[in-house]
Amino acid sequence: MKTNSRYVADLAATALAPAIWGSTYIVTTTFLPAGYPLTVAMLRALPAGLLLLFLVRKLPFGIWWGRAFVLGALNFSFFWAMLFVSAYRLPGGVAATVGAVQPLIVIALSQLFLGKPVRPLAVLAGLAGMAGVGLLVLTPKAGLDPIGVAAGLAGAVSMAFGTVLTRRWAPPVSNLTFTAWQLTAGGMLLVPFAFFLEPALPMPTAANIAGIAYLGLIGAAFTYLLWFRGLSRIEPSAVASLGFLSPLVATLLGWLALGQSLTPVQIGGLAMVLASVWLSQRTMMPLRPIRPAASPEPVNHPA
């Protein structure tokens, strides 16, 4: 039986988002000053959101004011804050492995909020993906910090809720407008925390400006437009499993650009991550093409 080519195209476009997110680590460490996680997160979200808001020229209305800020907090503000806390207190491998629990949380929340059945193969794919990420990024000397682990789990739960609620609260606007609302709201929520909890950002260099521009325009505006578009067309659990591509791309970039080694264990983890993503998509993929509804017969009215 043939698969739906449109579904495959939507899947490929959505997968591009976490693949690009995999470049965040190398861009942050190479182009941005260290020690300003909340400020960088705010600069990543707010200017990109305001730019998109200027393009769409449409503000939220009615209940969507509250929903835009809830989703902005879940998908950006709280998630990015917890992500940075986890990254600072845990070795990168441990933080990535803890965060890899997100697809399993999405499966549970999809059943609770969307009535989606829990497929055993999807759960197996999620567990395999976590194991693959662990093999890919963990080192024997990796340590555990309770606060870092708690922050990593909180971030995974936040993004999982954001993923499912984005699908449940299907907005009556375009994905571009919906992305603009969430990025702007998430960036605005980060402003007071960045202002009061971190020192002032030093005068940015050309490299700093280039890094922030990349993270904002490509790593936020463009990628989240693809991500939210995918969530409007694909099962949330299938979209969430694509997140495994982020640590995979980060590891490959470290190998290609920074000359880091790639051990046989990491190669095995890479293969396991790819197999997990394939199994998850195979579980959710429609078996037959979706045919558009037939157009109604034209009605001839008397002149």
CSV table of C-alpha atoms in Angstrom, one decimal:
chain,number,residue,atom,x,y,z
A,1,MET,CA,0.0,0.0,0.0
A,2,LYS,CA,1.2,3.5,-0.8
A,3,THR,CA,1.8,6.1,1.8
A,4,ASN,CA,0.5,9.6,1.4
A,5,SER,CA,3.1,11.7,-0.4
A,6,ARG,CA,1.7,14.9,1.2
A,7,TYR,CA,2.2,13.4,4.6
A,8,VAL,CA,5.8,12.5,3.8
A,9,ALA,CA,6.5,16.1,2.5
A,10,ASP,CA,4.9,17.6,5.7
A,11,LEU,CA,7.1,15.2,7.8
A,12,ALA,CA,10.3,16.2,6.0
A,13,ALA,CA,9.5,19.9,6.4
A,14,THR,CA,8.8,19.5,10.1
A,15,ALA,CA,11.9,17.4,10.7
A,16,LEU,CA,14.0,20.3,9.4
A,17,ALA,CA,13.1,22.3,12.5
A,18,PRO,CA,14.8,20.0,15.1
A,19,ALA,CA,17.7,19.4,12.7
A,20,ILE,CA,18.3,23.2,12.7
A,21,TRP,CA,17.9,23.3,16.5
A,22,GLY,CA,20.9,20.9,16.6
A,23,SER,CA,23.1,23.8,15.5
A,24,THR,CA,22.1,25.9,18.5
A,25,TYR,CA,24.9,24.6,20.7
A,26,ILE,CA,27.7,25.3,18.3
A,27,VAL,CA,26.3,28.7,17.3
A,28,THR,CA,25.9,29.7,21.0
A,29,THR,CA,29.4,28.6,22.1
A,30,THR,CA,31.1,30.0,19.0
A,31,PHE,CA,29.3,33.4,18.4
A,32,LEU,CA,27.7,34.4,21.7
A,33,PRO,CA,29.0,35.6,25.1
A,34,ALA,CA,28.8,33.0,27.9
A,35,GLY,CA,26.7,33.6,31.0
A,36,TYR,CA,23.6,35.3,29.6
A,37,PRO,CA,21.1,32.4,29.0
A,38,LEU,CA,17.9,34.3,29.7
A,39,THR,CA,19.0,37.4,27.8
A,40,VAL,CA,20.0,35.3,24.8
A,41,ALA,CA,16.6,33.4,25.0
A,42,MET,CA,14.7,36.7,25.1
A,43,LEU,CA,16.7,38.1,22.2
A,44,ARG,CA,16.1,34.9,20.3
A,45,ALA,CA,12.3,35.1,20.7
A,46,LEU,CA,11.1,38.7,21.0
A,47,PRO,CA,12.7,40.4,18.0
A,48,ALA,CA,11.7,37.4,15.8
A,49,GLY,CA,8.2,37.5,17.1
A,50,LEU,CA,7.9,41.3,16.6
A,51,LEU,CA,9.2,40.9,13.1
A,52,LEU,CA,6.6,38.3,12.3
A,53,LEU,CA,3.9,40.3,14.0
A,54,PHE,CA,4.8,43.3,11.8
A,55,LEU,CA,4.5,41.1,8.7
A,56,VAL,CA,1.1,39.6,9.6
A,57,ARG,CA,-0.3,42.8,11.3
A,58,LYS,CA,-2.8,40.8,13.3
A,59,LEU,CA,-3.0,40.8,17.1
A,60,PRO,CA,-4.6,38.0,19.2
A,61,PHE,CA,-8.3,38.5,20.0
A,62,GLY,CA,-10.7,37.2,22.7
A,63,ILE,CA,-9.5,34.0,24.3
A,64,TRP,CA,-6.4,33.9,22.1
A,65,TRP,CA,-4.7,36.5,24.2
A,66,GLY,CA,-4.6,34.2,27.1
A,67,ARG,CA,-3.8,31.1,25.0
A,68,ALA,CA,-1.0,32.9,23.2
A,69,PHE,CA,0.8,33.7,26.5
A,70,VAL,CA,0.2,30.2,27.9
A,71,LEU,CA,1.7,28.6,24.8
A,72,GLY,CA,4.4,31.2,24.6
A,73,ALA,CA,5.4,30.3,28.2
A,74,LEU,CA,5.2,26.5,27.6
A,75,ASN,CA,7.0,26.4,24.2
A,76,PHE,CA,9.5,29.2,24.8
A,77,SER,CA,9.8,31.1,28.2
A,78,PHE,CA,9.6,28.3,30.7
A,79,PHE,CA,11.0,25.6,28.4
A,80,TRP,CA,14.1,27.6,27.4
A,81,ALA,CA,14.7,28.8,31.0
A,82,MET,CA,14.6,25.1,32.3
A,83,LEU,CA,16.7,24.0,29.3
A,84,PHE,CA,19.4,26.5,30.2
A,85,VAL,CA,19.3,25.6,33.9
A,86,SER,CA,19.7,21.9,33.0
A,87,ALA,CA,22.5,22.7,30.5
A,88,TYR,CA,24.4,24.7,33.1
A,89,ARG,CA,24.0,22.2,36.0
A,90,LEU,CA,24.4,18.9,34.0
A,91,PRO,CA,26.9,17.6,31.5
A,92,GLY,CA,25.4,18.1,28.0
A,93,GLY,CA,24.9,14.4,27.5
A,94,VAL,CA,22.9,14.0,30.7
A,95,ALA,CA,20.8,17.1,29.9
A,96,ALA,CA,20.0,15.8,26.4
A,97,THR,CA,19.1,12.3,27.7
A,98,VAL,CA,16.8,13.7,30.3
A,99,GLY,CA,15.1,16.0,27.7
A,100,ALA,CA,14.7,13.0,25.4
A,101,VAL,CA,11.8,11.8,27.6
A,102,GLN,CA,9.6,14.4,26.0
A,103,PRO,CA,8.1,12.1,23.2
A,104,LEU,CA,6.9,9.7,25.9
A,105,ILE,CA,5.2,12.5,27.8
A,106,VAL,CA,3.6,13.7,24.6
A,107,ILE,CA,2.1,10.2,24.0
A,108,ALA,CA,0.5,10.2,27.5
A,109,LEU,CA,-0.8,13.8,27.1
A,110,SER,CA,-2.2,13.0,23.6
A,111,GLN,CA,-4.3,10.3,25.1
A,112,LEU,CA,-5.4,12.5,27.9
A,113,PHE,CA,-6.2,15.7,25.9
A,114,LEU,CA,-6.8,14.5,22.4
A,115,GLY,CA,-8.1,11.0,23.0
A,116,LYS,CA,-5.4,9.5,20.9
A,117,PRO,CA,-4.7,5.7,21.5
A,118,VAL,CA,-1.4,4.8,23.1
A,119,ARG,CA,0.4,2.6,20.6
A,120,PRO,CA,2.9,0.1,22.1
A,121,LEU,CA,5.2,0.6,19.1
A,122,ALA,CA,5.3,4.3,19.6
A,123,VAL,CA,6.2,3.8,23.3
A,124,LEU,CA,8.9,1.3,22.2
A,125,ALA,CA,10.2,3.9,19.7
A,126,GLY,CA,10.3,6.6,22.4
A,127,LEU,CA,12.3,4.3,24.7
A,128,ALA,CA,14.7,3.3,21.9
A,129,GLY,CA,15.2,7.0,21.1
A,130,MET,CA,16.1,7.8,24.7
A,131,ALA,CA,18.6,4.9,24.8
A,132,GLY,CA,20.0,6.1,21.4
A,133,VAL,CA,20.4,9.6,22.6
A,134,GLY,CA,22.1,8.3,25.8
A,135,LEU,CA,24.6,6.3,23.7
A,136,LEU,CA,25.2,9.2,21.4
A,137,VAL,CA,25.9,11.9,24.0
A,138,LEU,CA,26.6,10.4,27.4
A,139,THR,CA,30.2,10.0,28.7
A,140,PRO,CA,31.4,7.7,31.5
A,141,LYS,CA,32.2,10.7,33.7
A,142,ALA,CA,28.7,12.2,33.4
A,143,GLY,CA,27.4,13.2,36.8
A,144,LEU,CA,23.9,13.8,38.1
A,145,ASP,CA,22.7,17.0,39.8
A,146,PRO,CA,19.2,16.8,41.3
A,147,ILE,CA,18.3,20.4,40.4
A,148,GLY,CA,19.6,20.0,36.9
A,149,VAL,CA,17.7,16.7,36.4
A,150,ALA,CA,14.5,18.3,37.8
A,151,ALA,CA,14.9,21.3,35.5
A,152,GLY,CA,15.5,19.0,32.5
A,153,LEU,CA,12.3,17.0,33.3
A,154,ALA,CA,10.3,20.3,33.9
A,155,GLY,CA,11.5,21.6,30.5
A,156,ALA,CA,10.5,18.3,28.8
A,157,VAL,CA,7.0,18.4,30.4
A,158,SER,CA,6.6,22.1,29.5
A,159,MET,CA,7.4,21.5,25.8
A,160,ALA,CA,5.2,18.4,25.8
A,161,PHE,CA,2.2,20.3,27.1
A,162,GLY,CA,3.0,23.1,24.6
A,163,THR,CA,3.1,20.5,21.7
A,164,VAL,CA,-0.2,18.9,22.6
A,165,LEU,CA,-2.1,22.1,23.5
A,166,THR,CA,-0.9,23.7,20.2
A,167,ARG,CA,-2.7,20.9,18.4
A,168,ARG,CA,-5.8,21.0,20.7
A,169,TRP,CA,-6.2,24.8,20.4
A,170,ALA,CA,-6.2,24.9,16.6
A,171,PRO,CA,-6.2,28.7,16.0
A,172,PRO,CA,-8.5,30.4,13.4
A,173,VAL,CA,-5.4,32.1,11.9
A,174,SER,CA,-2.5,31.1,9.7
A,175,ASN,CA,0.6,29.3,11.1
A,176,LEU,CA,2.6,32.4,10.5
A,177,THR,CA,0.3,34.5,12.7
A,178,PHE,CA,0.2,31.8,15.4
A,179,THR,CA,4.0,31.6,15.4
A,180,ALA,CA,4.2,35.4,15.7
A,181,TRP,CA,1.8,35.4,18.7
A,182,GLN,CA,3.7,32.7,20.6
A,183,LEU,CA,7.2,34.0,19.9
A,184,THR,CA,6.2,37.6,20.9
A,185,ALA,CA,4.4,36.4,24.1
A,186,GLY,CA,7.3,34.1,25.0
A,187,GLY,CA,9.8,36.8,24.5
A,188,MET,CA,7.8,39.4,26.5
A,189,LEU,CA,7.6,37.0,29.5
A,190,LEU,CA,11.4,36.5,29.4
A,191,VAL,CA,12.1,40.3,29.6
A,192,PRO,CA,11.7,40.9,33.3
A,193,PHE,CA,13.7,37.7,34.2
A,194,ALA,CA,16.5,38.6,31.9
A,195,PHE,CA,16.6,42.2,33.2
A,196,PHE,CA,16.5,41.4,37.0
A,197,LEU,CA,18.4,38.1,37.1
A,198,GLU,CA,21.3,38.7,34.7
A,199,PRO,CA,23.9,41.5,34.3
A,200,ALA,CA,23.6,43.8,31.3
A,201,LEU,CA,24.8,42.4,28.1
A,202,PRO,CA,28.2,43.9,27.0
A,203,MET,CA,28.4,45.8,23.7
A,204,PRO,CA,27.8,43.1,21.1
A,205,THR,CA,30.4,42.3,18.5
A,206,ALA,CA,29.7,41.6,14.8
A,207,ALA,CA,29.9,37.8,15.7
A,208,ASN,CA,27.4,38.3,18.6
A,209,ILE,CA,24.9,40.1,16.3
A,210,ALA,CA,25.3,37.4,13.6
A,211,GLY,CA,24.8,34.6,16.2
A,212,ILE,CA,21.7,36.2,17.7
A,213,ALA,CA,20.3,37.0,14.2
A,214,TYR,CA,20.7,33.3,13.2
A,215,LEU,CA,19.1,32.0,16.4
A,216,GLY,CA,16.2,34.4,16.0
A,217,LEU,CA,15.4,34.4,12.3
A,218,ILE,CA,16.4,30.8,11.5
A,219,GLY,CA,16.5,29.0,14.9
A,220,ALA,CA,13.2,30.5,16.1
A,221,ALA,CA,11.0,32.2,13.5
A,222,PHE,CA,11.7,29.9,10.6
A,223,THR,CA,11.9,26.6,12.5
A,224,TYR,CA,8.9,27.2,14.8
A,225,LEU,CA,6.8,28.1,11.8
A,226,LEU,CA,7.7,24.7,10.4
A,227,TRP,CA,7.1,23.1,13.8
A,228,PHE,CA,3.7,24.6,14.4
A,229,ARG,CA,2.7,23.8,10.7
A,230,GLY,CA,3.7,20.2,11.3
A,231,LEU,CA,1.6,20.1,14.5
A,232,SER,CA,-1.4,21.3,12.6
A,233,ARG,CA,-1.1,18.4,10.1
A,234,ILE,CA,0.7,15.5,11.9
A,235,GLU,CA,0.0,13.5,15.1
A,236,PRO,CA,1.7,15.3,18.1
A,237,SER,CA,3.5,12.1,19.2
A,238,ALA,CA,5.0,11.7,15.6
A,239,VAL,CA,6.1,15.3,15.6
A,240,ALA,CA,7.7,15.0,19.1
A,241,SER,CA,9.7,12.0,18.1
A,242,LEU,CA,11.5,14.2,15.5
A,243,GLY,CA,13.1,16.0,18.4
A,244,PHE,CA,15.6,13.2,18.6
A,245,LEU,CA,17.2,14.6,15.5
A,246,SER,CA,18.4,17.6,17.5
A,247,PRO,CA,21.1,15.9,19.6
A,248,LEU,CA,22.0,13.8,16.6
A,249,VAL,CA,22.7,16.8,14.4
A,250,ALA,CA,24.5,18.5,17.3
A,251,THR,CA,26.8,15.5,17.6
A,252,LEU,CA,27.5,15.3,13.9
A,253,LEU,CA,28.2,19.1,13.8
A,254,GLY,CA,30.7,18.7,16.6
A,255,TRP,CA,32.4,15.9,14.7
A,256,LEU,CA,32.4,17.7,11.3
A,257,ALA,CA,33.1,21.3,12.4
A,258,LEU,CA,34.9,21.0,15.8
A,259,GLY,CA,36.9,17.9,15.0
A,260,GLN,CA,35.4,15.9,17.9
A,261,SER,CA,35.7,12.2,17.9
A,262,LEU,CA,32.9,9.8,17.0
A,263,THR,CA,33.2,6.5,18.8
A,264,PRO,CA,31.7,3.1,17.8
A,265,VAL,CA,29.2,3.5,20.7
A,266,GLN,CA,28.1,6.9,19.4
A,267,ILE,CA,27.7,5.5,15.9
A,268,GLY,CA,25.5,2.8,17.5
A,269,GLY,CA,23.5,5.5,19.3
A,270,LEU,CA,23.1,7.4,16.0
A,271,ALA,CA,21.7,4.3,14.3
A,272,MET,CA,19.4,3.7,17.2
A,273,VAL,CA,18.0,7.3,17.1
A,274,LEU,CA,17.4,7.0,13.4
A,275,ALA,CA,15.7,3.6,13.8
A,276,SER,CA,13.5,5.1,16.6
A,277,VAL,CA,12.4,8.1,14.5
A,278,TRP,CA,11.6,5.7,11.6
A,279,LEU,CA,9.6,3.3,13.8
A,280,SER,CA,7.7,6.2,15.3
A,281,GLN,CA,6.8,7.7,12.0
A,282,ARG,CA,5.9,4.2,10.6
A,283,THR,CA,3.5,3.7,13.5
A,284,MET,CA,1.7,7.0,12.8
A,285,MET,CA,1.9,7.2,9.0
A,286,PRO,CA,-1.4,6.8,7.1
A,287,LEU,CA,-1.4,3.7,5.0
A,288,ARG,CA,-3.4,5.1,2.1
A,289,PRO,CA,-3.2,8.4,0.3
A,290,ILE,CA,-5.7,11.0,1.6
A,291,ARG,CA,-7.9,12.0,-1.4
A,292,PRO,CA,-9.4,15.4,-1.4
A,293,ALA,CA,-13.2,15.6,-1.2
A,294,ALA,CA,-14.9,15.7,-4.5
A,295,SER,CA,-16.1,19.1,-5.7
A,296,PRO,CA,-19.9,19.5,-5.7
A,297,GLU,CA,-21.7,19.5,-9.0
A,298,PRO,CA,-22.2,23.1,-10.3
A,299,VAL,CA,-25.8,24.3,-10.0
A,300,ASN,CA,-27.3,26.1,-13.0
A,301,HIS,CA,-29.5,29.0,-11.8
A,302,PRO,CA,-32.0,30.5,-14.1
A,303,ALA,CA,-30.9,33.9,-15.5
